[in-house]
JSON list of C-alpha atoms in Angstrom, two decimals:
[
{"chain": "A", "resi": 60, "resn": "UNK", "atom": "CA", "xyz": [101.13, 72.52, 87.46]},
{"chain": "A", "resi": 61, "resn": "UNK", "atom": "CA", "xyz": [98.06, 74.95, 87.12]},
{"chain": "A", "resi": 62, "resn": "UNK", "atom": "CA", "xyz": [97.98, 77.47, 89.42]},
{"chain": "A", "resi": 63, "resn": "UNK", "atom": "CA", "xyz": [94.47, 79.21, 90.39]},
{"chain": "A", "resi": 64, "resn": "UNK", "atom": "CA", "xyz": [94.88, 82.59, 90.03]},
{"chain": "A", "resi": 65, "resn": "UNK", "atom": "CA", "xyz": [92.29, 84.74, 92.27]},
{"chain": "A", "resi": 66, "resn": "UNK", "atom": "CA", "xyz": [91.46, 87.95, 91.34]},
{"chain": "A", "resi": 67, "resn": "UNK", "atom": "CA", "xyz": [90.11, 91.14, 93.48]},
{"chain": "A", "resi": 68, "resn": "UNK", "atom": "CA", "xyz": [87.83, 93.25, 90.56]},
{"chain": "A", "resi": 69, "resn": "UNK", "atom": "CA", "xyz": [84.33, 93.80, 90.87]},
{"chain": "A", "resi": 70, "resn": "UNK", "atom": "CA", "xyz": [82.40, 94.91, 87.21]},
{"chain": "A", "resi": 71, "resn": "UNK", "atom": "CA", "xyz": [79.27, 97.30, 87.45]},
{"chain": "A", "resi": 72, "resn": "UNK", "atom": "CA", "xyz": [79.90, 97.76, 91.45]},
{"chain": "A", "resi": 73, "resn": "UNK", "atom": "CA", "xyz": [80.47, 100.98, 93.67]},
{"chain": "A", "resi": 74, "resn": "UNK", "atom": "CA", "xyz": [82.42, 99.74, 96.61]},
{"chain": "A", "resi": 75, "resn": "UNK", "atom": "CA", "xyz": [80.90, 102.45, 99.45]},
{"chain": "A", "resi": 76, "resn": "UNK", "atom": "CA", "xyz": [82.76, 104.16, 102.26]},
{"chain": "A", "resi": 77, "resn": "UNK", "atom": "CA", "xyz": [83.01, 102.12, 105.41]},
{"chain": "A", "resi": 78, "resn": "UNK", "atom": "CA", "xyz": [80.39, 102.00, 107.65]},
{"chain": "A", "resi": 79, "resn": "UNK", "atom": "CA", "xyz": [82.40, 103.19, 110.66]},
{"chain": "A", "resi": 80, "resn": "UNK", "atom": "CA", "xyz": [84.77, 106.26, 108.51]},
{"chain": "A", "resi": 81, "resn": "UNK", "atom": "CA", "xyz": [85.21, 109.99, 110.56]},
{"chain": "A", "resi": 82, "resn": "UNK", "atom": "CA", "xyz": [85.94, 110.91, 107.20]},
{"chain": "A", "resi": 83, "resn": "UNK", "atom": "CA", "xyz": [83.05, 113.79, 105.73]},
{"chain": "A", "resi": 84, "resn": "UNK", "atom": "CA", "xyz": [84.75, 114.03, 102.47]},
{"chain": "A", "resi": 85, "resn": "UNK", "atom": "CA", "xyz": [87.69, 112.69, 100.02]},
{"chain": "A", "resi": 86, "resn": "UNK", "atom": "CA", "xyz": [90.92, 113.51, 101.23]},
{"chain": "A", "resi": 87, "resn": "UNK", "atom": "CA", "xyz": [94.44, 112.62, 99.83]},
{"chain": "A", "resi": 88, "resn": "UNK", "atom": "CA", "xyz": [96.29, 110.31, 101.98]},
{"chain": "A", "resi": 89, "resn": "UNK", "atom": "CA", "xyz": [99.23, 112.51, 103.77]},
{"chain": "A", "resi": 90, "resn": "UNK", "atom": "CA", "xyz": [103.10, 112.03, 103.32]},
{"chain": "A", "resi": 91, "resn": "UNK", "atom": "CA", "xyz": [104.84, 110.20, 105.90]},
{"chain": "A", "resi": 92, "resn": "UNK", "atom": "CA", "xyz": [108.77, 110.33, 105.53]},
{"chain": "A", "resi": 93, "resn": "UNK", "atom": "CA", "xyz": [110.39, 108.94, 102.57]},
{"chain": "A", "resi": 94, "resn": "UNK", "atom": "CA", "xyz": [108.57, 105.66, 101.66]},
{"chain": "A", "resi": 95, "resn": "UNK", "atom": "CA", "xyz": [105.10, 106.16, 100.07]},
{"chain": "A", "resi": 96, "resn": "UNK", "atom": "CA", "xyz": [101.91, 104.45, 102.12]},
{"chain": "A", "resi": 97, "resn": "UNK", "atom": "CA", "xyz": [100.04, 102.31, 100.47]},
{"chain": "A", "resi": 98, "resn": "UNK", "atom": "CA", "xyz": [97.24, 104.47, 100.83]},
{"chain": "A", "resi": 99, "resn": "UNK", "atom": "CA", "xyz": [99.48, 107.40, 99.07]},
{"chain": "A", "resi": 100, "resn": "UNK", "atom": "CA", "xyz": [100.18, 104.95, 95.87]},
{"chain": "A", "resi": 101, "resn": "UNK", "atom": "CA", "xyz": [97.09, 103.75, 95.83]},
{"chain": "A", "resi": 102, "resn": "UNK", "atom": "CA", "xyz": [95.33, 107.50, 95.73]},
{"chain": "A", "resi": 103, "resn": "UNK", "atom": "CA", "xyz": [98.12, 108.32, 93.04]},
{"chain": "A", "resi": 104, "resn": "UNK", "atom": "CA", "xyz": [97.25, 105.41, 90.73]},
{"chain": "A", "resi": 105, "resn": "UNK", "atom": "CA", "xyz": [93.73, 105.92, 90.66]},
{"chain": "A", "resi": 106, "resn": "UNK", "atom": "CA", "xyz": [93.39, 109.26, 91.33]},
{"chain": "A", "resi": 107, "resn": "UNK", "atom": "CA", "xyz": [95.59, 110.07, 88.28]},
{"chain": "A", "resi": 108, "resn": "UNK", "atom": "CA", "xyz": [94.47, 107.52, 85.76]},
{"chain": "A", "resi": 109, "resn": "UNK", "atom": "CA", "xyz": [90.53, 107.13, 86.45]},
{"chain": "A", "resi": 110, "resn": "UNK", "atom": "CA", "xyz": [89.68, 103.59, 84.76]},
{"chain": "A", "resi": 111, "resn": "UNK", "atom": "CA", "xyz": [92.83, 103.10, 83.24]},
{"chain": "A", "resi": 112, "resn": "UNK", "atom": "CA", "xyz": [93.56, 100.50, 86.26]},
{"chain": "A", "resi": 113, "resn": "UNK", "atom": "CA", "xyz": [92.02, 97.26, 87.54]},
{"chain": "A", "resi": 114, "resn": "UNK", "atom": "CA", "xyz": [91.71, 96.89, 91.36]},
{"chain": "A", "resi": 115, "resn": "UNK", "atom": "CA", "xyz": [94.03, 93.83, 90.34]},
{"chain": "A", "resi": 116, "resn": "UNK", "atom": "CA", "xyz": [96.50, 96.47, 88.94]},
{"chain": "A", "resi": 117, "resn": "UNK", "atom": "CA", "xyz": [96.52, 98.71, 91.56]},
{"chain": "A", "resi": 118, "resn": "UNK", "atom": "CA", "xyz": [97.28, 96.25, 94.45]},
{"chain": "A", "resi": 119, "resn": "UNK", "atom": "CA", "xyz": [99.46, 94.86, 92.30]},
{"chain": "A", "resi": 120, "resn": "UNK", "atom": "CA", "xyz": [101.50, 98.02, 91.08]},
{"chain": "A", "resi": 121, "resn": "UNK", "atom": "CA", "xyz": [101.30, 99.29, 95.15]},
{"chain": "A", "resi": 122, "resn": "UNK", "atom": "CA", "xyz": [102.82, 95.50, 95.44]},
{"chain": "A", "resi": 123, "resn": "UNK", "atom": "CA", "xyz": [105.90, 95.70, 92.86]},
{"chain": "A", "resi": 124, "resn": "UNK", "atom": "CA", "xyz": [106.34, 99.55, 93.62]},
{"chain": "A", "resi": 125, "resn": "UNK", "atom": "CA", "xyz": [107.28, 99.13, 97.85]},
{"chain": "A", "resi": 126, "resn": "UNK", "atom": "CA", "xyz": [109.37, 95.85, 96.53]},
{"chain": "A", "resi": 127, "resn": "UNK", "atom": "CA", "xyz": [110.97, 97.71, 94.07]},
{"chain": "A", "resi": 128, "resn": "UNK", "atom": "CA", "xyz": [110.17, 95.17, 91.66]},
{"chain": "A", "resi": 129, "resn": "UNK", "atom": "CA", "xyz": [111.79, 95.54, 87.87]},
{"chain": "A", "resi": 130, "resn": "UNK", "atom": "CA", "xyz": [109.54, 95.47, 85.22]},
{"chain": "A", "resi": 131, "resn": "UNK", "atom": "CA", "xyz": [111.08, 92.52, 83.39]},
{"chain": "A", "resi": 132, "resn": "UNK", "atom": "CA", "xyz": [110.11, 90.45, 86.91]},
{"chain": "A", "resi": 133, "resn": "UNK", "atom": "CA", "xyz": [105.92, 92.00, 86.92]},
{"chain": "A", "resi": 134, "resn": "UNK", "atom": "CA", "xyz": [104.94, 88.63, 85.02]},
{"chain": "A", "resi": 135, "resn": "UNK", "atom": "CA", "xyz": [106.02, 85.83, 86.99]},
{"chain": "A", "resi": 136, "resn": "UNK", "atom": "CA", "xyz": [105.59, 88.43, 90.17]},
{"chain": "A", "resi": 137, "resn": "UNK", "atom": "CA", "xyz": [102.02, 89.14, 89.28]},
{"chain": "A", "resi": 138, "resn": "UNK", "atom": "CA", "xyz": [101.12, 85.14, 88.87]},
{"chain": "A", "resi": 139, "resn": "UNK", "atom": "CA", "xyz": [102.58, 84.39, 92.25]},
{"chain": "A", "resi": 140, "resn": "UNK", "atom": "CA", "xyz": [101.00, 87.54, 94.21]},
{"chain": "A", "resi": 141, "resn": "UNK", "atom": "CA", "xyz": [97.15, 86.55, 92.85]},
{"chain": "A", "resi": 142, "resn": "UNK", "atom": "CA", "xyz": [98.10, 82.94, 93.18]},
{"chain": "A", "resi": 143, "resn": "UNK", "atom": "CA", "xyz": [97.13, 83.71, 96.66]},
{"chain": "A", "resi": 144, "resn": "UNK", "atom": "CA", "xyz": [94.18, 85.18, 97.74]},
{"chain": "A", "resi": 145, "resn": "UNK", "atom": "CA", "xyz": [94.32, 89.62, 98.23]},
{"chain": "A", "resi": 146, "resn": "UNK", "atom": "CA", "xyz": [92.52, 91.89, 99.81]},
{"chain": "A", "resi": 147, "resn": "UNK", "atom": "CA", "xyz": [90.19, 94.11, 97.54]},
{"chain": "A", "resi": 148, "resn": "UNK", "atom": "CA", "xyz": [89.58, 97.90, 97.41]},
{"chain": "A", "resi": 149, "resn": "UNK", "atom": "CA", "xyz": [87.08, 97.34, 100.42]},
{"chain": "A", "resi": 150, "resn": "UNK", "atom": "CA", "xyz": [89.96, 96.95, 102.55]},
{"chain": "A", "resi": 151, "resn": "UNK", "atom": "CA", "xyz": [91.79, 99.80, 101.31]},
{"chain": "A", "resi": 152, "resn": "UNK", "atom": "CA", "xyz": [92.35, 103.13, 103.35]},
{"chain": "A", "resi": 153, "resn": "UNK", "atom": "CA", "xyz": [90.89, 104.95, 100.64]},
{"chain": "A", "resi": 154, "resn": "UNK", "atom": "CA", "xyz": [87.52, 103.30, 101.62]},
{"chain": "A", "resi": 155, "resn": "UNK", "atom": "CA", "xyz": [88.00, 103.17, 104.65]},
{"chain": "A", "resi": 156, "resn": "UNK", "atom": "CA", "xyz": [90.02, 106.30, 106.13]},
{"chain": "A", "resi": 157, "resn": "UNK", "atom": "CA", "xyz": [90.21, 108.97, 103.32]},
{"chain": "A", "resi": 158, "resn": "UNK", "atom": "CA", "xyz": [86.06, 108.60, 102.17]},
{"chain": "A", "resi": 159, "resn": "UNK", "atom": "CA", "xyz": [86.74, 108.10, 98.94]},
{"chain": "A", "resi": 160, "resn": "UNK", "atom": "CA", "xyz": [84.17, 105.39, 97.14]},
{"chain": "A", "resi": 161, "resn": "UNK", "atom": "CA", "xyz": [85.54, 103.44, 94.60]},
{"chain": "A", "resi": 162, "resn": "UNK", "atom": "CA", "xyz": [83.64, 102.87, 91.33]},
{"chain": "A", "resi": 163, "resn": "UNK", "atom": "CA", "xyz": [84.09, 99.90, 89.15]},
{"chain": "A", "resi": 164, "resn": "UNK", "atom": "CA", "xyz": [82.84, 100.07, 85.33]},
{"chain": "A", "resi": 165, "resn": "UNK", "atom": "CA", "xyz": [82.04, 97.10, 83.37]},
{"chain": "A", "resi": 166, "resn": "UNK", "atom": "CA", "xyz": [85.21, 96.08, 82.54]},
{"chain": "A", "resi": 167, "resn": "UNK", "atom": "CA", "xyz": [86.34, 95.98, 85.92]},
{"chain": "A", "resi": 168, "resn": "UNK", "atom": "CA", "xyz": [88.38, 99.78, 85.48]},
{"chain": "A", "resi": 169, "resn": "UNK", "atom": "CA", "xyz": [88.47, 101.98, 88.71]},
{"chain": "A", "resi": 170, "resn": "UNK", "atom": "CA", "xyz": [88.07, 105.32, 89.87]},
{"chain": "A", "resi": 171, "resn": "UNK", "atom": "CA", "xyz": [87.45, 107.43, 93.20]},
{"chain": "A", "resi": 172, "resn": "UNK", "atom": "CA", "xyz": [84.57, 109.67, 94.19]},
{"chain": "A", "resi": 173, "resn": "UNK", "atom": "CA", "xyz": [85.02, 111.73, 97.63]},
{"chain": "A", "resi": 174, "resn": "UNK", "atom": "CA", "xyz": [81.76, 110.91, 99.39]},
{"chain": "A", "resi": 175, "resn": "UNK", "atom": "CA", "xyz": [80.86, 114.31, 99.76]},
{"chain": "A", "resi": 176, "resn": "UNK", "atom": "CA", "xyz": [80.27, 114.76, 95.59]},
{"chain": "A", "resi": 177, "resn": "UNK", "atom": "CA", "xyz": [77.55, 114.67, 93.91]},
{"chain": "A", "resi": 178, "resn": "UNK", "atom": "CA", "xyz": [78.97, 112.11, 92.13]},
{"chain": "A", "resi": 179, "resn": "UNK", "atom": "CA", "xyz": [79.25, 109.65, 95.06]},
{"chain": "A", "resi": 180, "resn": "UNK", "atom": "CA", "xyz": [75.18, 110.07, 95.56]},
{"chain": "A", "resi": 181, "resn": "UNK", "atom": "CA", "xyz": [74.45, 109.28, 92.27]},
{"chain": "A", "resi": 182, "resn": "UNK", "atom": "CA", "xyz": [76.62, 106.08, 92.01]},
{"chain": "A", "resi": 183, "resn": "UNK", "atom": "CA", "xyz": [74.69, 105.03, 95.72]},
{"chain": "A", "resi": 184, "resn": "UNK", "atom": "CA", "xyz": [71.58, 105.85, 94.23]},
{"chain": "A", "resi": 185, "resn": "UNK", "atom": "CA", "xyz": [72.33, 103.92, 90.91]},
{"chain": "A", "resi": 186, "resn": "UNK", "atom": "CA", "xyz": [70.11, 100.97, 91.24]},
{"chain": "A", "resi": 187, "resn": "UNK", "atom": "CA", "xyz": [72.05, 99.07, 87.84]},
{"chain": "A", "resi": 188, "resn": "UNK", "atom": "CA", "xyz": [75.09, 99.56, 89.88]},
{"chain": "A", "resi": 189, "resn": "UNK", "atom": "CA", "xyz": [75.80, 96.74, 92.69]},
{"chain": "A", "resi": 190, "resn": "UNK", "atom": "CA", "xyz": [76.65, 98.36, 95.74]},
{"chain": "A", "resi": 191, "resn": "UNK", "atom": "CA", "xyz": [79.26, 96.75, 98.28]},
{"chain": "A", "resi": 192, "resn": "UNK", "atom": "CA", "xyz": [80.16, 99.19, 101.85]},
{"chain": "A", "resi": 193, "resn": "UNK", "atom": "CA", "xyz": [84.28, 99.26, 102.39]},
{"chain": "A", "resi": 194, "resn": "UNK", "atom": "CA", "xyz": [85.30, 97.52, 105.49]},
{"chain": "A", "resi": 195, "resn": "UNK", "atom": "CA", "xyz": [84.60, 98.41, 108.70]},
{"chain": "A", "resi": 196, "resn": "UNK", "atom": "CA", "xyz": [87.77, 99.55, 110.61]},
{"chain": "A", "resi": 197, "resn": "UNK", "atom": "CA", "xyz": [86.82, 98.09, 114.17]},
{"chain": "A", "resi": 198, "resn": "UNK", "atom": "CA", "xyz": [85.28, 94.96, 114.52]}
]
């Protein structure tokens, strides 16, 4: 049996703050009690290892880390989450909470920009870059 396996990265794209965000700059998802949000891991990942990471990574990582997954299960894990359809970075409350914009090189590696940097601008104004807005939080 050959299972599709769909996948959530973007190449050459800056995925832009939602339309609808309060937020006026980056800011690091907060603490909330003992287990980590997936906005929290999310932030950590990237925000820690700029394009080390595929947006397929991250979720997945977020994924195995708040099932407390063992690494000798990631493989079969990893085929069954993206054998399903996920959610990309647009959906994420990076994009759409914190104002962080997510960049996306050309091999699909990802990194955050607060939208108050300069380097947010210049990724928007980038016109090699395909530009995609976050999610909108209300319908």
């Amino acid at each position: 049996m050959n299972t599709k396996i769909h996948t959530t990265n973007y190449q050459d794209t800056f995925i832009e703050v939602a339309a609808d965000t309060k937020a006026v700059n980056g800011t690091r998802p907060p603490s909330k009690g003992d287990k980590k949000s997936i906005a929290e891991l999310q932030y950590e990942l990237i925000a820690k290892h700029p394009y080390q990471y595929t947006s397929d990574d991250v979720l997945f990582l977020v994924f195995a880390e708040r099932n407390d997954l063992t690494k000798a299960a990631y493989k079969q894990a990893r085929e069954q989450f993206f054998s399903k359809g996920q959610a990309c970075l647009r959906a994420s409350p990076l994009t759409k909470t914190y104002g962080f914009g997510v960049h996306c090189d050309s091999h699909g590696k990802v990194a955050i920009y607060g939208v108050e940097t300069p380097a947010y601008e210049n990724f928007v104004a980038d016109e090699r870059l395909k530009k995609v807005k976050a999610m909108r939080s209300k319908r």
